[in-house]
Amino acid sequence: MEFKRIGVVGAGTMGNGISQAFAAAGFEVSMTDVAQAQLDRALAAIGGSYDRLVKKEKMTAAHKAEALGRIRISTELSAVKACDLVIEAATENLDLKLRIFRQLDELAPAEAVIASNTSSISITRLAAATKRPEKVIGMHFFNPVAMMALVELIRGLQTSAETYAAVEAVAKKIGKHPVQVRNSPGFVVNRMLCPMINEAIFALGEGLASPEQIDEAMKLGANHPIGPLALADLIGLDVELAVMQVLFEGFKDPKYRPAPLLVEMVEAGYLGRKTGRGFFSYGR
């Protein structure tokens, strides 16, 4: 099983980062989204990222042009009909992902593998929504995709050894470090990371310290390169909340309950960098 053309469903931060990585590695990429404006922003973001690589002499101008030329955009999900690996990178919402997986199962070639970039949702459950459960796998990239080497490869109960081996190989081809993870709420990284962020939000909500002080304490006291609240803003507070809800529902353990302030911030639409305001403010 070898992949040549990659479909990426969703042109947000993760989707455009995944598309960028595959195109730079020589793969043909079909990136889809329901909104043309989002696709245009994604292409601009990819171009800007390539420009920074050219400036740092990690990519030539010719390589940049070739990579951009490998990316096709479409508002029609039917664009995946020509793909042999389709990676879903839509919003972290179970009902939405199930609907997309059913559509992809109908549209993608019978031999194609369907992967999800979900950060917490059960791969076994997503696979069960298709007629090819053995060809479904989790392929969880980390933000920013261009800089982060890790990809969690999550095997659902139905995922075949052949599917896993092929996806592991392609992850290495694009310069990533794949780690095999068993299907479980939050997988490995987010099961540890998101509760830490959630606890920082509890501390803020209880008035223990300011956002700046909490982040400074973790950077200086735990040698973290970025504070937990700034990291939450980078990830997206809606994503943080979605992961905590999956952990809470999956384990029925009160230690995973979302912080009330996190819930309120999401209700207010303060989602972090992508909206210009989270625990910190960002010029837009």
PDB file of C-alpha atoms in Angstrom:
ATOM      1  CA  MET A   1       0.000   0.000   0.000  1.00  0.00           C
ATOM      2  CA  GLU A   2       1.556   3.273  -1.146  1.00  0.00           C
ATOM      3  CA  PHE A   3       0.120   6.772  -1.089  1.00  0.00           C
ATOM      4  CA  LYS A   4       0.605   9.319  -3.862  1.00  0.00           C
ATOM      5  CA  ARG A   5      -2.301  11.772  -3.632  1.00  0.00           C
ATOM      6  CA  ILE A   6      -3.420  13.083  -0.253  1.00  0.00           C
ATOM      7  CA  GLY A   7      -6.807  14.536   0.564  1.00  0.00           C
ATOM      8  CA  VAL A   8      -7.075  16.937   3.500  1.00  0.00           C
ATOM      9  CA  VAL A   9     -10.568  17.792   4.724  1.00  0.00           C
ATOM     10  CA  GLY A  10     -10.572  21.116   6.562  1.00  0.00           C
ATOM     11  CA  ALA A  11      -8.413  24.142   5.778  1.00  0.00           C
ATOM     12  CA  GLY A  12      -7.998  25.538   9.274  1.00  0.00           C
ATOM     13  CA  THR A  13      -4.736  25.753  11.197  1.00  0.00           C
ATOM     14  CA  MET A  14      -4.210  21.986  11.294  1.00  0.00           C
ATOM     15  CA  GLY A  15      -5.516  21.281   7.812  1.00  0.00           C
ATOM     16  CA  ASN A  16      -3.297  23.824   6.106  1.00  0.00           C
ATOM     17  CA  GLY A  17      -0.301  22.679   8.159  1.00  0.00           C
ATOM     18  CA  ILE A  18      -0.856  19.058   7.144  1.00  0.00           C
ATOM     19  CA  SER A  19      -1.298  20.070   3.502  1.00  0.00           C
ATOM     20  CA  GLN A  20       1.902  22.112   3.667  1.00  0.00           C
ATOM     21  CA  ALA A  21       3.896  19.174   5.069  1.00  0.00           C
ATOM     22  CA  PHE A  22       2.728  16.698   2.425  1.00  0.00           C
ATOM     23  CA  ALA A  23       3.163  19.119  -0.493  1.00  0.00           C
ATOM     24  CA  ALA A  24       6.696  20.002   0.607  1.00  0.00           C
ATOM     25  CA  ALA A  25       7.522  16.278   0.703  1.00  0.00           C
ATOM     26  CA  GLY A  26       6.450  15.816  -2.914  1.00  0.00           C
ATOM     27  CA  PHE A  27       2.866  14.596  -2.562  1.00  0.00           C
ATOM     28  CA  GLU A  28      -0.070  15.868  -4.589  1.00  0.00           C
ATOM     29  CA  VAL A  29      -2.569  17.389  -2.167  1.00  0.00           C
ATOM     30  CA  SER A  30      -6.279  18.102  -2.496  1.00  0.00           C
ATOM     31  CA  MET A  31      -7.407  20.412   0.320  1.00  0.00           C
ATOM     32  CA  THR A  32     -11.149  20.905   0.801  1.00  0.00           C
ATOM     33  CA  ASP A  33     -13.272  23.119   3.001  1.00  0.00           C
ATOM     34  CA  VAL A  34     -16.880  24.301   2.940  1.00  0.00           C
ATOM     35  CA  ALA A  35     -15.760  27.942   2.686  1.00  0.00           C
ATOM     36  CA  GLN A  36     -13.755  29.370  -0.225  1.00  0.00           C
ATOM     37  CA  ALA A  37     -12.521  32.198   2.020  1.00  0.00           C
ATOM     38  CA  GLN A  38     -11.034  29.665   4.416  1.00  0.00           C
ATOM     39  CA  LEU A  39      -9.264  27.912   1.544  1.00  0.00           C
ATOM     40  CA  ASP A  40      -7.837  31.225   0.318  1.00  0.00           C
ATOM     41  CA  ARG A  41      -6.578  32.030   3.830  1.00  0.00           C
ATOM     42  CA  ALA A  42      -5.056  28.558   4.079  1.00  0.00           C
ATOM     43  CA  LEU A  43      -3.135  28.951   0.813  1.00  0.00           C
ATOM     44  CA  ALA A  44      -1.871  32.348   1.948  1.00  0.00           C
ATOM     45  CA  ALA A  45      -0.759  30.856   5.275  1.00  0.00           C
ATOM     46  CA  ILE A  46       1.050  28.007   3.522  1.00  0.00           C
ATOM     47  CA  GLY A  47       2.775  30.466   1.183  1.00  0.00           C
ATOM     48  CA  GLY A  48       3.841  32.582   4.136  1.00  0.00           C
ATOM     49  CA  SER A  49       5.225  29.560   5.951  1.00  0.00           C
ATOM     50  CA  TYR A  50       7.180  28.510   2.867  1.00  0.00           C
ATOM     51  CA  ASP A  51       8.514  32.075   2.564  1.00  0.00           C
ATOM     52  CA  ARG A  52       9.897  31.862   6.096  1.00  0.00           C
ATOM     53  CA  LEU A  53      11.591  28.562   5.235  1.00  0.00           C
ATOM     54  CA  VAL A  54      13.119  30.145   2.136  1.00  0.00           C
ATOM     55  CA  LYS A  55      14.384  33.069   4.211  1.00  0.00           C
ATOM     56  CA  LYS A  56      16.005  30.615   6.645  1.00  0.00           C
ATOM     57  CA  GLU A  57      17.500  28.764   3.664  1.00  0.00           C
ATOM     58  CA  LYS A  58      15.650  25.567   4.593  1.00  0.00           C
ATOM     59  CA  MET A  59      13.799  25.640   1.257  1.00  0.00           C
ATOM     60  CA  THR A  60      14.660  27.078  -2.133  1.00  0.00           C
ATOM     61  CA  ALA A  61      12.355  29.435  -4.031  1.00  0.00           C
ATOM     62  CA  ALA A  62      12.024  26.768  -6.740  1.00  0.00           C
ATOM     63  CA  HIS A  63      11.024  24.125  -4.175  1.00  0.00           C
ATOM     64  CA  LYS A  64       8.464  26.545  -2.725  1.00  0.00           C
ATOM     65  CA  ALA A  65       6.891  27.089  -6.154  1.00  0.00           C
ATOM     66  CA  GLU A  66       6.792  23.351  -6.830  1.00  0.00           C
ATOM     67  CA  ALA A  67       5.209  22.612  -3.434  1.00  0.00           C
ATOM     68  CA  LEU A  68       2.517  25.270  -3.851  1.00  0.00           C
ATOM     69  CA  GLY A  69       1.824  23.892  -7.318  1.00  0.00           C
ATOM     70  CA  ARG A  70       1.041  20.496  -5.824  1.00  0.00           C
ATOM     71  CA  ILE A  71      -1.852  21.844  -3.728  1.00  0.00           C
ATOM     72  CA  ARG A  72      -5.332  21.931  -5.229  1.00  0.00           C
ATOM     73  CA  ILE A  73      -8.245  23.485  -3.344  1.00  0.00           C
ATOM     74  CA  SER A  74     -11.965  22.806  -3.593  1.00  0.00           C
ATOM     75  CA  THR A  75     -15.185  23.466  -1.722  1.00  0.00           C
ATOM     76  CA  GLU A  76     -16.478  20.096  -2.949  1.00  0.00           C
ATOM     77  CA  LEU A  77     -15.786  17.017  -0.835  1.00  0.00           C
ATOM     78  CA  SER A  78     -15.932  14.973  -4.026  1.00  0.00           C
ATOM     79  CA  ALA A  79     -12.354  16.141  -4.676  1.00  0.00           C
ATOM     80  CA  VAL A  80     -11.235  13.181  -2.538  1.00  0.00           C
ATOM     81  CA  LYS A  81     -12.297  10.763  -5.308  1.00  0.00           C
ATOM     82  CA  ALA A  82      -8.746  10.874  -6.674  1.00  0.00           C
ATOM     83  CA  CYS A  83      -7.012  10.395  -3.291  1.00  0.00           C
ATOM     84  CA  ASP A  84      -5.559   7.256  -1.739  1.00  0.00           C
ATOM     85  CA  LEU A  85      -5.114   8.733   1.760  1.00  0.00           C
ATOM     86  CA  VAL A  86      -7.688  11.163   3.132  1.00  0.00           C
ATOM     87  CA  ILE A  87      -7.000  13.000   6.393  1.00  0.00           C
ATOM     88  CA  GLU A  88      -9.972  14.593   8.133  1.00  0.00           C
ATOM     89  CA  ALA A  89      -8.974  17.767  10.007  1.00  0.00           C
ATOM     90  CA  ALA A  90     -12.364  19.266  10.811  1.00  0.00           C
ATOM     91  CA  THR A  91     -13.582  20.791  14.077  1.00  0.00           C
ATOM     92  CA  GLU A  92     -13.336  18.559  17.160  1.00  0.00           C
ATOM     93  CA  ASN A  93     -17.001  17.571  17.158  1.00  0.00           C
ATOM     94  CA  LEU A  94     -18.110  13.930  17.142  1.00  0.00           C
ATOM     95  CA  ASP A  95     -21.330  14.370  15.155  1.00  0.00           C
ATOM     96  CA  LEU A  96     -19.556  16.436  12.503  1.00  0.00           C
ATOM     97  CA  LYS A  97     -16.721  13.926  12.183  1.00  0.00           C
ATOM     98  CA  LEU A  98     -19.134  10.988  11.934  1.00  0.00           C
ATOM     99  CA  ARG A  99     -21.005  12.756   9.143  1.00  0.00           C
ATOM    100  CA  ILE A 100     -17.783  13.515   7.289  1.00  0.00           C
ATOM    101  CA  PHE A 101     -16.549   9.942   7.663  1.00  0.00           C
ATOM    102  CA  ARG A 102     -19.768   8.570   6.200  1.00  0.00           C
ATOM    103  CA  GLN A 103     -19.417  10.942   3.249  1.00  0.00           C
ATOM    104  CA  LEU A 104     -15.753  10.109   2.746  1.00  0.00           C
ATOM    105  CA  ASP A 105     -16.561   6.410   2.819  1.00  0.00           C
ATOM    106  CA  GLU A 106     -18.949   6.954  -0.094  1.00  0.00           C
ATOM    107  CA  LEU A 107     -16.654   9.255  -2.081  1.00  0.00           C
ATOM    108  CA  ALA A 108     -13.100   7.990  -1.593  1.00  0.00           C
ATOM    109  CA  PRO A 109     -11.803   5.025  -3.640  1.00  0.00           C
ATOM    110  CA  ALA A 110     -12.519   1.644  -2.040  1.00  0.00           C
ATOM    111  CA  GLU A 111      -8.816   1.034  -1.410  1.00  0.00           C
ATOM    112  CA  ALA A 112      -8.198   4.458   0.167  1.00  0.00           C
ATOM    113  CA  VAL A 113      -7.269   4.871   3.823  1.00  0.00           C
ATOM    114  CA  ILE A 114      -9.255   7.405   5.847  1.00  0.00           C
ATOM    115  CA  ALA A 115      -7.433   9.018   8.770  1.00  0.00           C
ATOM    116  CA  SER A 116      -8.570  11.496  11.402  1.00  0.00           C
ATOM    117  CA  ASN A 117      -6.492  14.262  12.943  1.00  0.00           C
ATOM    118  CA  THR A 118      -8.773  14.165  15.998  1.00  0.00           C
ATOM    119  CA  SER A 119      -7.059  15.035  19.261  1.00  0.00           C
ATOM    120  CA  SER A 120      -9.355  12.964  21.478  1.00  0.00           C
ATOM    121  CA  ILE A 121     -12.294  11.226  19.737  1.00  0.00           C
ATOM    122  CA  SER A 122     -12.453   7.429  19.502  1.00  0.00           C
ATOM    123  CA  ILE A 123     -11.004   6.074  16.251  1.00  0.00           C
ATOM    124  CA  THR A 124     -12.951   2.848  16.822  1.00  0.00           C
ATOM    125  CA  ARG A 125     -16.194   4.838  16.792  1.00  0.00           C
ATOM    126  CA  LEU A 126     -15.255   6.783  13.654  1.00  0.00           C
ATOM    127  CA  ALA A 127     -14.218   3.562  11.895  1.00  0.00           C
ATOM    128  CA  ALA A 128     -17.545   1.938  12.714  1.00  0.00           C
ATOM    129  CA  ALA A 129     -19.313   4.672  10.705  1.00  0.00           C
ATOM    130  CA  THR A 130     -17.677   3.336   7.519  1.00  0.00           C
ATOM    131  CA  LYS A 131     -17.772   0.177   5.429  1.00  0.00           C
ATOM    132  CA  ARG A 132     -13.955   0.014   5.566  1.00  0.00           C
ATOM    133  CA  PRO A 133     -13.193   0.073   9.314  1.00  0.00           C
ATOM    134  CA  GLU A 134      -9.908  -1.782   8.794  1.00  0.00           C
ATOM    135  CA  LYS A 135      -8.722   1.171   6.671  1.00  0.00           C
ATOM    136  CA  VAL A 136      -9.441   3.835   9.311  1.00  0.00           C
ATOM    137  CA  ILE A 137      -6.714   5.185  11.613  1.00  0.00           C
ATOM    138  CA  GLY A 138      -5.928   8.207  13.771  1.00  0.00           C
ATOM    139  CA  MET A 139      -3.168  10.466  12.504  1.00  0.00           C
ATOM    140  CA  HIS A 140      -2.879  13.174  15.165  1.00  0.00           C
ATOM    141  CA  PHE A 141      -0.510  15.995  14.199  1.00  0.00           C
ATOM    142  CA  PHE A 142       0.542  18.749  16.584  1.00  0.00           C
ATOM    143  CA  ASN A 143       0.384  22.516  16.179  1.00  0.00           C
ATOM    144  CA  PRO A 144       2.305  24.103  14.521  1.00  0.00           C
ATOM    145  CA  VAL A 145       2.602  21.166  12.112  1.00  0.00           C
ATOM    146  CA  ALA A 146       5.643  22.630  10.350  1.00  0.00           C
ATOM    147  CA  MET A 147       7.657  22.636  13.585  1.00  0.00           C
ATOM    148  CA  MET A 148       6.314  19.700  15.601  1.00  0.00           C
ATOM    149  CA  ALA A 149       7.833  16.310  14.764  1.00  0.00           C
ATOM    150  CA  LEU A 150       5.364  14.082  16.603  1.00  0.00           C
ATOM    151  CA  VAL A 151       2.424  12.308  14.990  1.00  0.00           C
ATOM    152  CA  GLU A 152       0.340  10.035  17.216  1.00  0.00           C
ATOM    153  CA  LEU A 153      -0.866   7.062  15.158  1.00  0.00           C
ATOM    154  CA  ILE A 154      -3.961   5.674  16.841  1.00  0.00           C
ATOM    155  CA  ARG A 155      -5.126   2.173  16.044  1.00  0.00           C
ATOM    156  CA  GLY A 156      -8.840   1.598  16.387  1.00  0.00           C
ATOM    157  CA  LEU A 157     -10.045  -1.870  17.337  1.00  0.00           C
ATOM    158  CA  GLN A 158     -10.587  -2.574  13.621  1.00  0.00           C
ATOM    159  CA  THR A 159      -7.425  -0.966  12.122  1.00  0.00           C
ATOM    160  CA  SER A 160      -5.427  -3.511  10.112  1.00  0.00           C
ATOM    161  CA  ALA A 161      -1.688  -4.052  10.423  1.00  0.00           C
ATOM    162  CA  GLU A 162      -1.342  -3.172   6.727  1.00  0.00           C
ATOM    163  CA  THR A 163      -3.074   0.178   7.229  1.00  0.00           C
ATOM    164  CA  TYR A 164      -0.905   1.009  10.227  1.00  0.00           C
ATOM    165  CA  ALA A 165       2.327   0.109   8.417  1.00  0.00           C
ATOM    166  CA  ALA A 166       1.438   2.209   5.367  1.00  0.00           C
ATOM    167  CA  VAL A 167       0.503   5.268   7.425  1.00  0.00           C
ATOM    168  CA  GLU A 168       3.587   4.914   9.612  1.00  0.00           C
ATOM    169  CA  ALA A 169       5.734   4.840   6.465  1.00  0.00           C
ATOM    170  CA  VAL A 170       4.131   7.945   4.964  1.00  0.00           C
ATOM    171  CA  ALA A 171       4.483   9.842   8.256  1.00  0.00           C
ATOM    172  CA  LYS A 172       8.219   9.164   8.133  1.00  0.00           C
ATOM    173  CA  LYS A 173       8.364  10.254   4.482  1.00  0.00           C
ATOM    174  CA  ILE A 174       7.151  13.726   5.432  1.00  0.00           C
ATOM    175  CA  GLY A 175       9.765  13.979   8.169  1.00  0.00           C
ATOM    176  CA  LYS A 176       7.573  13.214  11.175  1.00  0.00           C
ATOM    177  CA  HIS A 177       8.194  10.899  14.120  1.00  0.00           C
ATOM    178  CA  PRO A 178       5.219   8.525  14.467  1.00  0.00           C
ATOM    179  CA  VAL A 179       4.362   6.989  17.843  1.00  0.00           C
ATOM    180  CA  GLN A 180       1.884   4.110  18.059  1.00  0.00           C
ATOM    181  CA  VAL A 181      -0.950   4.748  20.510  1.00  0.00           C
ATOM    182  CA  ARG A 182      -3.844   2.546  21.566  1.00  0.00           C
ATOM    183  CA  ASN A 183      -7.318   4.011  21.158  1.00  0.00           C
ATOM    184  CA  SER A 184      -8.300   5.686  24.441  1.00  0.00           C
ATOM    185  CA  PRO A 185      -9.843   9.067  25.363  1.00  0.00           C
ATOM    186  CA  GLY A 186      -7.295  11.826  24.740  1.00  0.00           C
ATOM    187  CA  PHE A 187      -4.700   9.290  23.531  1.00  0.00           C
ATOM    188  CA  VAL A 188      -1.303   9.996  25.181  1.00  0.00           C
ATOM    189  CA  VAL A 189      -0.256  13.641  24.873  1.00  0.00           C
ATOM    190  CA  ASN A 190      -3.633  15.295  25.410  1.00  0.00           C
ATOM    191  CA  ARG A 191      -4.530  12.953  28.255  1.00  0.00           C
ATOM    192  CA  MET A 192      -1.602  14.497  30.146  1.00  0.00           C
ATOM    193  CA  LEU A 193      -1.399  17.967  28.603  1.00  0.00           C
ATOM    194  CA  CYS A 194      -5.023  19.125  28.624  1.00  0.00           C
ATOM    195  CA  PRO A 195      -5.672  18.400  32.329  1.00  0.00           C
ATOM    196  CA  MET A 196      -2.539  20.443  33.127  1.00  0.00           C
ATOM    197  CA  ILE A 197      -3.912  23.358  31.092  1.00  0.00           C
ATOM    198  CA  ASN A 198      -7.337  22.886  32.692  1.00  0.00           C
ATOM    199  CA  GLU A 199      -5.770  23.085  36.169  1.00  0.00           C
ATOM    200  CA  ALA A 200      -4.062  26.343  35.215  1.00  0.00           C
ATOM    201  CA  ILE A 201      -7.486  27.709  34.238  1.00  0.00           C
ATOM    202  CA  PHE A 202      -8.882  26.585  37.604  1.00  0.00           C
ATOM    203  CA  ALA A 203      -6.020  28.476  39.289  1.00  0.00           C
ATOM    204  CA  LEU A 204      -6.821  31.590  37.278  1.00  0.00           C
ATOM    205  CA  GLY A 205     -10.528  31.307  38.007  1.00  0.00           C
ATOM    206  CA  GLU A 206      -9.786  31.035  41.736  1.00  0.00           C
ATOM    207  CA  GLY A 207      -7.659  34.190  41.578  1.00  0.00           C
ATOM    208  CA  LEU A 208      -4.411  32.504  42.634  1.00  0.00           C
ATOM    209  CA  ALA A 209      -2.416  34.608  40.177  1.00  0.00           C
ATOM    210  CA  SER A 210      -2.775  36.606  36.962  1.00  0.00           C
ATOM    211  CA  PRO A 211      -2.504  34.911  33.545  1.00  0.00           C
ATOM    212  CA  GLU A 212       0.972  36.392  33.113  1.00  0.00           C
ATOM    213  CA  GLN A 213       2.089  35.193  36.544  1.00  0.00           C
ATOM    214  CA  ILE A 214       0.723  31.669  36.041  1.00  0.00           C
ATOM    215  CA  ASP A 215       2.503  31.300  32.714  1.00  0.00           C
ATOM    216  CA  GLU A 216       5.729  32.819  34.029  1.00  0.00           C
ATOM    217  CA  ALA A 217       5.655  30.438  37.013  1.00  0.00           C
ATOM    218  CA  MET A 218       5.368  27.379  34.777  1.00  0.00           C
ATOM    219  CA  LYS A 219       8.038  28.589  32.359  1.00  0.00           C
ATOM    220  CA  LEU A 220      10.534  29.375  35.124  1.00  0.00           C
ATOM    221  CA  GLY A 221       9.497  26.712  37.627  1.00  0.00           C
ATOM    222  CA  ALA A 222       8.922  23.767  35.297  1.00  0.00           C
ATOM    223  CA  ASN A 223      11.133  24.840  32.368  1.00  0.00           C
ATOM    224  CA  HIS A 224       8.182  24.892  29.958  1.00  0.00           C
ATOM    225  CA  PRO A 225       8.881  26.819  26.718  1.00  0.00           C
ATOM    226  CA  ILE A 226       5.363  28.295  26.785  1.00  0.00           C
ATOM    227  CA  GLY A 227       2.949  28.851  29.651  1.00  0.00           C
ATOM    228  CA  PRO A 228      -0.250  26.767  29.911  1.00  0.00           C
ATOM    229  CA  LEU A 229      -2.630  29.677  29.292  1.00  0.00           C
ATOM    230  CA  ALA A 230      -0.721  30.901  26.231  1.00  0.00           C
ATOM    231  CA  LEU A 231      -0.671  27.292  25.031  1.00  0.00           C
ATOM    232  CA  ALA A 232      -4.434  27.065  25.497  1.00  0.00           C
ATOM    233  CA  ASP A 233      -4.790  30.183  23.340  1.00  0.00           C
ATOM    234  CA  LEU A 234      -2.585  28.582  20.685  1.00  0.00           C
ATOM    235  CA  ILE A 235      -4.480  25.279  20.702  1.00  0.00           C
ATOM    236  CA  GLY A 236      -7.883  26.973  20.836  1.00  0.00           C
ATOM    237  CA  LEU A 237     -10.036  27.092  23.957  1.00  0.00           C
ATOM    238  CA  ASP A 238     -12.829  25.301  22.133  1.00  0.00           C
ATOM    239  CA  VAL A 239     -10.463  22.418  21.365  1.00  0.00           C
ATOM    240  CA  GLU A 240      -9.236  22.346  24.980  1.00  0.00           C
ATOM    241  CA  LEU A 241     -12.839  22.187  26.188  1.00  0.00           C
ATOM    242  CA  ALA A 242     -13.742  19.455  23.685  1.00  0.00           C
ATOM    243  CA  VAL A 243     -10.819  17.304  24.840  1.00  0.00           C
ATOM    244  CA  MET A 244     -11.704  17.772  28.517  1.00  0.00           C
ATOM    245  CA  GLN A 245     -15.312  16.800  27.784  1.00  0.00           C
ATOM    246  CA  VAL A 246     -14.148  13.638  25.988  1.00  0.00           C
ATOM    247  CA  LEU A 247     -11.879  12.756  28.935  1.00  0.00           C
ATOM    248  CA  PHE A 248     -14.636  13.426  31.456  1.00  0.00           C
ATOM    249  CA  GLU A 249     -17.202  11.358  29.543  1.00  0.00           C
ATOM    250  CA  GLY A 250     -14.720   8.619  28.720  1.00  0.00           C
ATOM    251  CA  PHE A 251     -13.361   8.025  32.220  1.00  0.00           C
ATOM    252  CA  LYS A 252     -16.257   9.343  34.379  1.00  0.00           C
ATOM    253  CA  ASP A 253     -13.591  10.759  36.682  1.00  0.00           C
ATOM    254  CA  PRO A 254     -14.205  14.204  38.244  1.00  0.00           C
ATOM    255  CA  LYS A 255     -10.526  15.093  37.889  1.00  0.00           C
ATOM    256  CA  TYR A 256     -11.255  15.670  34.197  1.00  0.00           C
ATOM    257  CA  ARG A 257     -14.162  18.098  34.732  1.00  0.00           C
ATOM    258  CA  PRO A 258     -13.694  21.262  32.614  1.00  0.00           C
ATOM    259  CA  ALA A 259     -12.909  24.425  34.561  1.00  0.00           C
ATOM    260  CA  PRO A 260     -15.995  26.708  34.735  1.00  0.00           C
ATOM    261  CA  LEU A 261     -13.928  29.639  33.431  1.00  0.00           C
ATOM    262  CA  LEU A 262     -12.945  27.565  30.364  1.00  0.00           C
ATOM    263  CA  VAL A 263     -16.604  26.873  29.625  1.00  0.00           C
ATOM    264  CA  GLU A 264     -17.490  30.548  30.028  1.00  0.00           C
ATOM    265  CA  MET A 265     -14.639  31.710  27.780  1.00  0.00           C
ATOM    266  CA  VAL A 266     -15.815  29.388  25.014  1.00  0.00           C
ATOM    267  CA  GLU A 267     -19.407  30.547  25.470  1.00  0.00           C
ATOM    268  CA  ALA A 268     -18.189  34.141  25.060  1.00  0.00           C
ATOM    269  CA  GLY A 269     -16.379  33.267  21.847  1.00  0.00           C
ATOM    270  CA  TYR A 270     -12.958  33.999  23.339  1.00  0.00           C
ATOM    271  CA  LEU A 271     -11.178  31.057  21.748  1.00  0.00           C
ATOM    272  CA  GLY A 272      -7.580  32.275  21.733  1.00  0.00           C
ATOM    273  CA  ARG A 273      -5.337  33.302  18.873  1.00  0.00           C
ATOM    274  CA  LYS A 274      -7.811  32.387  16.150  1.00  0.00           C
ATOM    275  CA  THR A 275     -10.355  34.908  17.445  1.00  0.00           C
ATOM    276  CA  GLY A 276      -7.834  37.511  18.616  1.00  0.00           C
ATOM    277  CA  ARG A 277      -8.734  37.059  22.266  1.00  0.00           C
ATOM    278  CA  GLY A 278      -8.357  34.306  24.832  1.00  0.00           C
ATOM    279  CA  PHE A 279      -6.514  34.518  28.125  1.00  0.00           C
ATOM    280  CA  PHE A 280      -4.356  37.061  26.308  1.00  0.00           C
ATOM    281  CA  SER A 281      -5.158  39.530  23.507  1.00  0.00           C
ATOM    282  CA  TYR A 282      -3.764  39.232  19.996  1.00  0.00           C
ATOM    283  CA  GLY A 283      -3.809  41.883  17.303  1.00  0.00           C
ATOM    284  CA  ARG A 284      -5.760  40.812  14.221  1.00  0.00           C
TER     285      ARG A 284
END
